[in-house]
Amino acid sequence: MTAYARVCVEVLMLLADPDSQWSYRRICVEPGPGMSPDEAARRAGGVRPDAAAYVVHSTSWRYLPTGTIVLTYAVCPDPQPQARRVTLASFDLARGSTPAAPTPENIEIDNVVAHAIGHLAFLMSTDPVVRQALRQWPAIAMALESRAPLAAGELDGVDA
């Protein structure tokens, strides 16, 4: 008998205010039988597949010691801006200790949210479809454009 890892789709609904302060809410769901992670993220976020003003994008994954693989999706902006939210405290990213040990010893949800926002900032500068969707939300576009558009894993301000 083959054992399979459990899959959790973590959905981060992101919102930026006019002062570029980010907040989020987080939902974790398991995809139903035959449901893709993309579909699970859209359903959890309340976004239709044909929505032109919302971005649903996979931003990262991680393995938990419980045997769960967490697939993280950003939904931006949050379709329910009035919902209870958590303010992002910092843009600190979690990093592994050595090049051959890429998994950080400790990952906090704020680290995952910061990574997702950095991912969206990168897409704003490289993906015309994402840019067109997010420019419909001036506060979000401004907040993303103020972030350094770095590819996943790049370090801002670090000399090589």
PDB file of C-alpha atoms in Angstrom, residues 2 18 33 44 77 80 104 125 137:
ATOM      1  CA  THR A   2       1.335   3.429  -0.985  1.00  0.00           C
ATOM      2  CA  PRO A  18      -3.732  53.633   0.874  1.00  0.00           C
ATOM      3  CA  PRO A  33     -11.798  14.545  -5.183  1.00  0.00           C
ATOM      4  CA  ALA A  44     -11.907  29.295  -0.670  1.00  0.00           C
ATOM      5  CA  PRO A  77      -7.275  41.738  -3.476  1.00  0.00           C
ATOM      6  CA  GLN A  80     -14.176  40.381   1.299  1.00  0.00           C
ATOM      7  CA  PRO A 104      14.100  27.316   7.180  1.00  0.00           C
ATOM      8  CA  SER A 125       6.658  43.884 -13.221  1.00  0.00           C
ATOM      9  CA  TRP A 137      -6.928  48.555  -7.363  1.00  0.00           C
TER      10      TRP A 137
END
